[in-house]
Coordinates of C-alpha atoms and ligand atoms in Angstrom, one line a residue:
X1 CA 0.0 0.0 0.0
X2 CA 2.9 1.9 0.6
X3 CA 4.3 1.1 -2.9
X4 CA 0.9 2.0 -4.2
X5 CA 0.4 5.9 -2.6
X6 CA 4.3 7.1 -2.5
X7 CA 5.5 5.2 -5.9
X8 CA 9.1 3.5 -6.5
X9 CA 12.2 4.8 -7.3
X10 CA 13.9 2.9 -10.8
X11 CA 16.2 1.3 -8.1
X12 CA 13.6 0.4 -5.6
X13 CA 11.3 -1.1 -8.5
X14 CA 14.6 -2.7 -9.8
X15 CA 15.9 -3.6 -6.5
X16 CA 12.0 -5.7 -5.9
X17 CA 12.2 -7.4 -9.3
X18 CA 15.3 -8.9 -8.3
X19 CA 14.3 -10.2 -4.4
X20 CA 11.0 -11.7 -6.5
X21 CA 13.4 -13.6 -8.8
X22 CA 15.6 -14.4 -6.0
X23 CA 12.2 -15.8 -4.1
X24 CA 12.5 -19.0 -6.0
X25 CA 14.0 -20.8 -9.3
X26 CA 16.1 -19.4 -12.0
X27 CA 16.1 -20.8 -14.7
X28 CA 19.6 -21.7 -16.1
X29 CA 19.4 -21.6 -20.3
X30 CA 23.0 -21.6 -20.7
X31 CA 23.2 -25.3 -22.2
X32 CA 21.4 -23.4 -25.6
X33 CA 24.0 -22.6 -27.9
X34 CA 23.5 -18.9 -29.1
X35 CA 21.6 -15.9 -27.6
X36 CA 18.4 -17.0 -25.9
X37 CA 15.6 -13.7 -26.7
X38 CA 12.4 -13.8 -25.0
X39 CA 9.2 -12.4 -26.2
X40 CA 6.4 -11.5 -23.9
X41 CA 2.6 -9.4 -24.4
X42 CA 1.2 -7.7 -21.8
X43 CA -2.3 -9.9 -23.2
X44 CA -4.7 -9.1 -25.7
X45 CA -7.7 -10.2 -27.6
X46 CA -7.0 -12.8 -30.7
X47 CA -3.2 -12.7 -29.7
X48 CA -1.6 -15.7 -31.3
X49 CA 1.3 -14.0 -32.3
X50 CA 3.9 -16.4 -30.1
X51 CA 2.3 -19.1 -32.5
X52 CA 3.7 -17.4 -35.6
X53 CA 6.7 -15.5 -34.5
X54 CA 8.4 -18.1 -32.4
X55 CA 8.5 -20.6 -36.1
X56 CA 9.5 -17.1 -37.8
X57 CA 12.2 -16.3 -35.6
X58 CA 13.8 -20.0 -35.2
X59 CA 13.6 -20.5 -39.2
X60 CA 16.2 -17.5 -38.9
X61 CA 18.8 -19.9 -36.1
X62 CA 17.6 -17.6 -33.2
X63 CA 16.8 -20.2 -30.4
X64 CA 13.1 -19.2 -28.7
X65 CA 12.7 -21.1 -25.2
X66 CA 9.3 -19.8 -24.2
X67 CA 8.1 -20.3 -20.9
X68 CA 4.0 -19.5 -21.4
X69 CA 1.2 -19.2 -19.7
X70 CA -2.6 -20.2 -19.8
X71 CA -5.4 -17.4 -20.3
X72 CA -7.3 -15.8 -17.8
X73 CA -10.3 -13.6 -17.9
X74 CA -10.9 -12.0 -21.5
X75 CA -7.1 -12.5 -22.6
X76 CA -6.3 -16.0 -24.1
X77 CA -3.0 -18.3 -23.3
X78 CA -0.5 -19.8 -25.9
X79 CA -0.5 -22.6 -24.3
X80 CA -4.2 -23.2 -24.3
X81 CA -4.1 -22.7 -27.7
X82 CA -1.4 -25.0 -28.8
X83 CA -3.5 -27.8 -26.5
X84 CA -6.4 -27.6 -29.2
X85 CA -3.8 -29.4 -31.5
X86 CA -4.6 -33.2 -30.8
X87 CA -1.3 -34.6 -28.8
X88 CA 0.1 -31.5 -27.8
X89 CA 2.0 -31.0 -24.5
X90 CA 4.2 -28.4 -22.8
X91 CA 4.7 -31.5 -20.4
X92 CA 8.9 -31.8 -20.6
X93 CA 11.7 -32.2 -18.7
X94 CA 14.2 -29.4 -18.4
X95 CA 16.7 -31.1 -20.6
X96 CA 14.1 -32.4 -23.3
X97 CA 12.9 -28.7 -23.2
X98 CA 16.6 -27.5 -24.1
X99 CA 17.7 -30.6 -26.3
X100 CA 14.4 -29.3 -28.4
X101 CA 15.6 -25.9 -28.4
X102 CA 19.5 -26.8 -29.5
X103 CA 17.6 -29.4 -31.8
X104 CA 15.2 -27.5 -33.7
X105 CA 15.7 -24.3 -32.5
X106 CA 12.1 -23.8 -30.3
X107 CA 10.0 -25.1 -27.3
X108 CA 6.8 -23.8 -25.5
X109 CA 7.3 -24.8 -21.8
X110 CA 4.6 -24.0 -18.9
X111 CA 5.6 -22.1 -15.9
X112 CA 6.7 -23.6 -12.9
X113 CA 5.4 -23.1 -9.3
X114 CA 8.3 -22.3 -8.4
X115 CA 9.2 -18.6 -10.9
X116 CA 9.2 -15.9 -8.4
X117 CA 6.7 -17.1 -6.4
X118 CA 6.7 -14.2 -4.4
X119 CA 5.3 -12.3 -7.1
X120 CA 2.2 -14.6 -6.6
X121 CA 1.4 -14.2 -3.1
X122 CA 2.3 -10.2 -3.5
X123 CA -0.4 -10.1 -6.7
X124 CA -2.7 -12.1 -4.8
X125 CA -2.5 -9.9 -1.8
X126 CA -2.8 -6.8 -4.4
X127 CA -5.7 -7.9 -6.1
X128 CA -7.6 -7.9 -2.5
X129 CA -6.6 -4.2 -1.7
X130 CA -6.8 -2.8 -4.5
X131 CA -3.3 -2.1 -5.4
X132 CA -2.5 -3.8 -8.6
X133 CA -3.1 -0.6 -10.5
X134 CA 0.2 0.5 -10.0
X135 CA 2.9 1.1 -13.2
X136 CA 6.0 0.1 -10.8
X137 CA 4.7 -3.1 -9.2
X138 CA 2.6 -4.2 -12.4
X139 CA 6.4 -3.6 -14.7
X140 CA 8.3 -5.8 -11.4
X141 CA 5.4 -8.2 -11.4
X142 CA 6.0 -8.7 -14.9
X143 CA 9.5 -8.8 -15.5
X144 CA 10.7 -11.3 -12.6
X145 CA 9.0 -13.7 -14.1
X146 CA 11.0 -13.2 -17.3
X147 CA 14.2 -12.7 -15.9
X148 CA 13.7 -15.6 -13.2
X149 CA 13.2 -17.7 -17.2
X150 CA 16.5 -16.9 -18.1
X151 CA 16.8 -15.5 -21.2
X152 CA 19.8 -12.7 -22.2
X153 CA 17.4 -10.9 -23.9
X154 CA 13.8 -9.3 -23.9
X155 CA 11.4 -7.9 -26.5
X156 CA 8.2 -7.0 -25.0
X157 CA 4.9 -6.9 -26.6
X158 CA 3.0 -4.0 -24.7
X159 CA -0.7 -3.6 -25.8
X160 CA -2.7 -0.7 -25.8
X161 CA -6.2 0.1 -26.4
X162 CA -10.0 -1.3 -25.3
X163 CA -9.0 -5.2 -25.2
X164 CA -5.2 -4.3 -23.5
X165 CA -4.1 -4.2 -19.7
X166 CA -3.2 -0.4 -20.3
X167 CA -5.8 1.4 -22.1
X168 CA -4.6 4.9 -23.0
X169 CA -1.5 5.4 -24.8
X170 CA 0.1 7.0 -22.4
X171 CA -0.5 4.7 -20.1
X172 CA 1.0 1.7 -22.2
X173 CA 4.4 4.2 -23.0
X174 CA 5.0 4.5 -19.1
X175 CA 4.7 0.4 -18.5
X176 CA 6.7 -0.3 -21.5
X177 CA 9.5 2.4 -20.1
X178 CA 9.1 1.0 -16.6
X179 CA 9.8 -2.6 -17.8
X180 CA 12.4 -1.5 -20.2
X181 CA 14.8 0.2 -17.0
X182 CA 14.0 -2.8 -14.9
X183 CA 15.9 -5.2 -17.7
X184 CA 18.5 -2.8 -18.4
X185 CA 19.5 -2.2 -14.8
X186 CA 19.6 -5.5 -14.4
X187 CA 21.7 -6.3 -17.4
X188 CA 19.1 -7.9 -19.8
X189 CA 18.9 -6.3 -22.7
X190 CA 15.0 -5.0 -22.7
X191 CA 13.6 -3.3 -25.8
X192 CA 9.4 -3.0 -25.9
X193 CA 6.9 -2.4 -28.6
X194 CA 3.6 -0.7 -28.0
X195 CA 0.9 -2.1 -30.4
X196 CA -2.6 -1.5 -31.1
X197 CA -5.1 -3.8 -29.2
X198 CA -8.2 -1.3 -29.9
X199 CA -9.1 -4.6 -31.9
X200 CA -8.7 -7.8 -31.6
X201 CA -5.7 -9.0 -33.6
X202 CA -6.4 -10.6 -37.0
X203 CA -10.2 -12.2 -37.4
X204 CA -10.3 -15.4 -34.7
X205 CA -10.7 -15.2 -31.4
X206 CA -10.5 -18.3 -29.2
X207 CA -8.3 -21.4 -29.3
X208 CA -8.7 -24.3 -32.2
X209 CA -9.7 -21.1 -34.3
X210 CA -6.7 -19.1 -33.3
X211 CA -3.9 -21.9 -34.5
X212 CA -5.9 -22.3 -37.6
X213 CA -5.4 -18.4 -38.3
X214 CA -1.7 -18.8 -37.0
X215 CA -1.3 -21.8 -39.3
X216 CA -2.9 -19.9 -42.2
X217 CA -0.6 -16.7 -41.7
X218 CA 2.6 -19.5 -41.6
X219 CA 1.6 -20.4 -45.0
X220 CA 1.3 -16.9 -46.4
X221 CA -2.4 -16.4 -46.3
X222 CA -2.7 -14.6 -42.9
X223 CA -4.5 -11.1 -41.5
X224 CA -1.9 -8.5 -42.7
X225 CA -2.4 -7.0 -39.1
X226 CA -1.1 -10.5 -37.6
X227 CA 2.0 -10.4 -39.9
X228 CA 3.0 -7.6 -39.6
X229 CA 3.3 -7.3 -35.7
X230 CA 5.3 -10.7 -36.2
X231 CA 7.7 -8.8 -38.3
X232 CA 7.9 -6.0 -36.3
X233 CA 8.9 -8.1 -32.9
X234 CA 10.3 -10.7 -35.1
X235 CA 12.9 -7.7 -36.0
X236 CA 14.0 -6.6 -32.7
X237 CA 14.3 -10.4 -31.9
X238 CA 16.7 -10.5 -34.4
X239 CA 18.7 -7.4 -33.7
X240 CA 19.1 -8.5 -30.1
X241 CA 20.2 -11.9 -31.1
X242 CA 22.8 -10.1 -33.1
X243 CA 21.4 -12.0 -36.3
X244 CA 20.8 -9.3 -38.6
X245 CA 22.5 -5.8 -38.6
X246 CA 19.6 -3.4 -39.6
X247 CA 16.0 -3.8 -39.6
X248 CA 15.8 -3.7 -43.1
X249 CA 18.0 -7.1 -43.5
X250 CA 15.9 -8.6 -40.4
X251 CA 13.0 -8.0 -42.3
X252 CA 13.9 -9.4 -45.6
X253 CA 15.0 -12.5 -43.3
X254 CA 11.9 -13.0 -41.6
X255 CA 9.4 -12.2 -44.5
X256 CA 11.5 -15.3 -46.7
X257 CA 10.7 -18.0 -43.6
X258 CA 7.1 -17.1 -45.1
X259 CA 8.0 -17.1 -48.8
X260 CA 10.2 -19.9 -48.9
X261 CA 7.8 -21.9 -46.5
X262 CA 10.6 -22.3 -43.5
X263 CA 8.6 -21.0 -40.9
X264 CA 5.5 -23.2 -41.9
X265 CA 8.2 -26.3 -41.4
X266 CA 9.1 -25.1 -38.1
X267 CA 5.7 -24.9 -37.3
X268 CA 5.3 -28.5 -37.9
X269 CA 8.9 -29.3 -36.4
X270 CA 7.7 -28.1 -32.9
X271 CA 4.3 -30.0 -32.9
X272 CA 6.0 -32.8 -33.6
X273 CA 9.1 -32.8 -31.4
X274 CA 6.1 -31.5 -28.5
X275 CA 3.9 -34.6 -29.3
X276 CA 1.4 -32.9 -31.4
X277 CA -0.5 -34.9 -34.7
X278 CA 1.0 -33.0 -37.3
X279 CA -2.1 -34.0 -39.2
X280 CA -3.5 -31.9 -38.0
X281 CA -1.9 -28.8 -38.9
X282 CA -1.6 -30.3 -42.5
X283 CA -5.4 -30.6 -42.8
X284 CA -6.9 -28.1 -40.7
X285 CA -10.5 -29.1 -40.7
X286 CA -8.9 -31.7 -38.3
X287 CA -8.9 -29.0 -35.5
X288 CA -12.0 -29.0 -33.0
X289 CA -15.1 -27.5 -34.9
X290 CA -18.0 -25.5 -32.9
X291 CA -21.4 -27.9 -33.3
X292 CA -23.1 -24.6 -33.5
X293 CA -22.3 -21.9 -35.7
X294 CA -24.7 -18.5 -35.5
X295 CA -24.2 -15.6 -37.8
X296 CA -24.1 -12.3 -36.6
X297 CA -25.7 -9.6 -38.9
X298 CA -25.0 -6.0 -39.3
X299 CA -28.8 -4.2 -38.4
X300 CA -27.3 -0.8 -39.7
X301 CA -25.0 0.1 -43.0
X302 CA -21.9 2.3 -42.3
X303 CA -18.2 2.5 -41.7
X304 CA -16.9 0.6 -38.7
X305 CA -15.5 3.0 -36.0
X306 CA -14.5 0.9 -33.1
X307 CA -14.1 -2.6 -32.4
X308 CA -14.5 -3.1 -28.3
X309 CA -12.0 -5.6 -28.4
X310 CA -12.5 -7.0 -25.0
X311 CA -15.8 -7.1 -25.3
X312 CA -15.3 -9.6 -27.8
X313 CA -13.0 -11.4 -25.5
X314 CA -15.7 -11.6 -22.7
X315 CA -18.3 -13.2 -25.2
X316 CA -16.1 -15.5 -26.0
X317 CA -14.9 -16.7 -22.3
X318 CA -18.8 -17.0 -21.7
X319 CA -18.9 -19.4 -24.8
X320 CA -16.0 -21.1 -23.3
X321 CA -13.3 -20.1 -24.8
X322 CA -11.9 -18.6 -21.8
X323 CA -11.3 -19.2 -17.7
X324 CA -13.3 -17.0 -15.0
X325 CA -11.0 -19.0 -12.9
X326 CA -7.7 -20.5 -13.1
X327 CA -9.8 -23.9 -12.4
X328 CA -12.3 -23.2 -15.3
X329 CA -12.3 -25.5 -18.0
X330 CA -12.4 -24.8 -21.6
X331 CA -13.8 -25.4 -24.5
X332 CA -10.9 -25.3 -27.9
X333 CA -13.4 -25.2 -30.5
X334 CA -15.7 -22.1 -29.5
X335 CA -15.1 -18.8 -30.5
X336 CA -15.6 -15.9 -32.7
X337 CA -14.5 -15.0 -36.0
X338 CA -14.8 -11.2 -36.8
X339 CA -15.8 -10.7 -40.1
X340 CA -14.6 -6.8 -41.0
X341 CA -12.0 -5.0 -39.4
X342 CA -12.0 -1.3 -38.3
X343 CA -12.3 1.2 -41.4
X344 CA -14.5 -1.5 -43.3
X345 CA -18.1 -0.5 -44.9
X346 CA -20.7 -2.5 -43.7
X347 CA -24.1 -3.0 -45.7
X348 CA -27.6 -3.5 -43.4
X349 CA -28.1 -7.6 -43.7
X350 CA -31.5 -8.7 -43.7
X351 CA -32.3 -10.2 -40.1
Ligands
URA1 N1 0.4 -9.3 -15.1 C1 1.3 -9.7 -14.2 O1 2.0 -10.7 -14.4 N2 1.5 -8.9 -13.1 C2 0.7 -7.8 -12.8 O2 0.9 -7.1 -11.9 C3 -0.2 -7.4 -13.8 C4 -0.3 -8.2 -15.0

């Protein structure tokens, strides 16, 4: 409460993430051959970027060991995404998890108990006084859960808009600076990104629909939205790893793992070496399919203004594509599929 009225100094806040990461297990990547970069979003609505970035990024020989999560209220999870995929399992051992990483260049791993568990009994205790709404303990909340995973380096996905965490822009600059100082003054090279989550990203939202749209952007055929914010992280990924020189050359690299097909391979790689039916991702209709399927018709003709993006997430939590609780099971093939983005002209469908 203190914390919450007086604020942090950048040592303070840096001096906290570091007793949470000391609180429990580090994770010790340095078995990986090469320079381990982390990604991590701040959670948004349709976000299945890890899905297409992480292939993108290890076609290009940068190792990606992801430590995800599972979704929670209106934001979704990787890893409940990639667990629509018949077989798949972030179930490993520490050295399967980095003999897939030195092997093929990428695993998705869950998070142990035991990453800065401090952090969870301090958010727990914040979220009952009202005092997670607090830039320096949300950025330290954050970040010593990423340090504590070991990785040299840190791109970091901050969202902003109606379906993000931070919902002004300004807002979303001061997280993304907090986080940034907290990785640098602890030598981890931080860099973040602010993008837009005043829609959802792409067209799918929820879990079997979401790897078929991530699948679908591997092979070239994606939301331009989608790609594009994979290029954009993709790049700094690549910088950091010391892979490409300019952004311009990381680019051109990461655009030919979707020409050339490489990134779709990966893609399959991963599910494979994670004990997923590749199958599936070959013939997508394979994935979960809703029984039901209810159209959803404009009642008014006219340019599309605003997208409540987490909106969109809450409808489809309460079709079960989401958790209320951490306990709360879910459903992978409900969901929604948006069929116009923001700037489209809608015509009045008959009801
Ligand atoms: N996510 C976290 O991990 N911690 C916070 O404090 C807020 C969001």
């Amino acid at each position: 409460m203190a914390i919450f009225l007086n604020k942090m100094s950048k040592r303070e806040t840096a001096d906290l993430t570091m007793a949470m990461v000391n609180s429990g297990e580090t994770i010790d990547l340095s078995e990986i051959e090469g320079i381990k970069v982390d990604k991590h979003s701040t959670g948004g609505v349709g976000d299945k970027t890890t899905l297409v970035l992480a292939p993108m990024v290890a076609a290009c020989c940068v190792p990606v060991a992801k430590m995800s999560g599972r979704g929670l209220g209106h934001t979704g999870g990787t890893i409940d995404k990639l667990e629509s995929i018949k077989g798949f399992s972030v179930e490993m051992t520490k050295k399967q998890f980095i003999d897939n990483v030195n092997r093929i260049k990428m695993a998705v791993g869950g998070q142990t108990a035991d990453l800065a568990p401090a952090d969870k009994k301090l958010y727990a205790l914040r979220d009952v006084t009202a005092t997670v709404d607090n830039v320096s303990l949300i950025a330290s909340s954050i970040m010593s859960k990423k340090i504590a995973a070991g990785a040299d380096a840190i791109v970091l996905d901050v969202k902003t808009g109606t379906g993000a965490f931070m919902k002004t822009l300004e807002d979303s600059f001061e997280l993304a600076q907090e986080m940034v100082d907290i990785g640098t003054n602890v030598g981890r090279n931080t860099i973040a990104v602010i993008s837009d989550m005043d829609q959802p990203l792409g067209y799918a939202v929820g879990n079997a629909l979401e790897v078929k749209e991530a699948v679908e952007t591997l092979k070239g055929n994606g939301p331009e939205d989608l790609l594009e914010l994979c290029i954009v992280l993709g790049t700094q990924m690549l910088l950091l790893a010391g892979k490409a020189k300019t952004e311009e050359e990381a680019r051109k690299m990461l655009t030919e793992t979707i020409t050339s097909g490489a990134a779709y391979e990966k893609f399959k790689e991963f599910v494979m070496a994670q004990g997923g039916d590749v199958s599936v991702i070959e013939n997508l209709e394979l994935l979960p399919k809703a029984q039901h399927i209810i159209e959803v018709k404009a009642d008014r003709e006219g340019y599309i203004t605003r997208i409540i993006a987490d909106q969109i997430g809450i409808a489809a939590l309460i079709l079960g594509a989401g958790r209320e609780t951490k306990e709360s099971p879910i459903d992978p093939a409900v969901g929604i599929i948006i069929k116009e983005k923001v700037g489209s002209y809608v015509k009045r469908e008959m009801l």
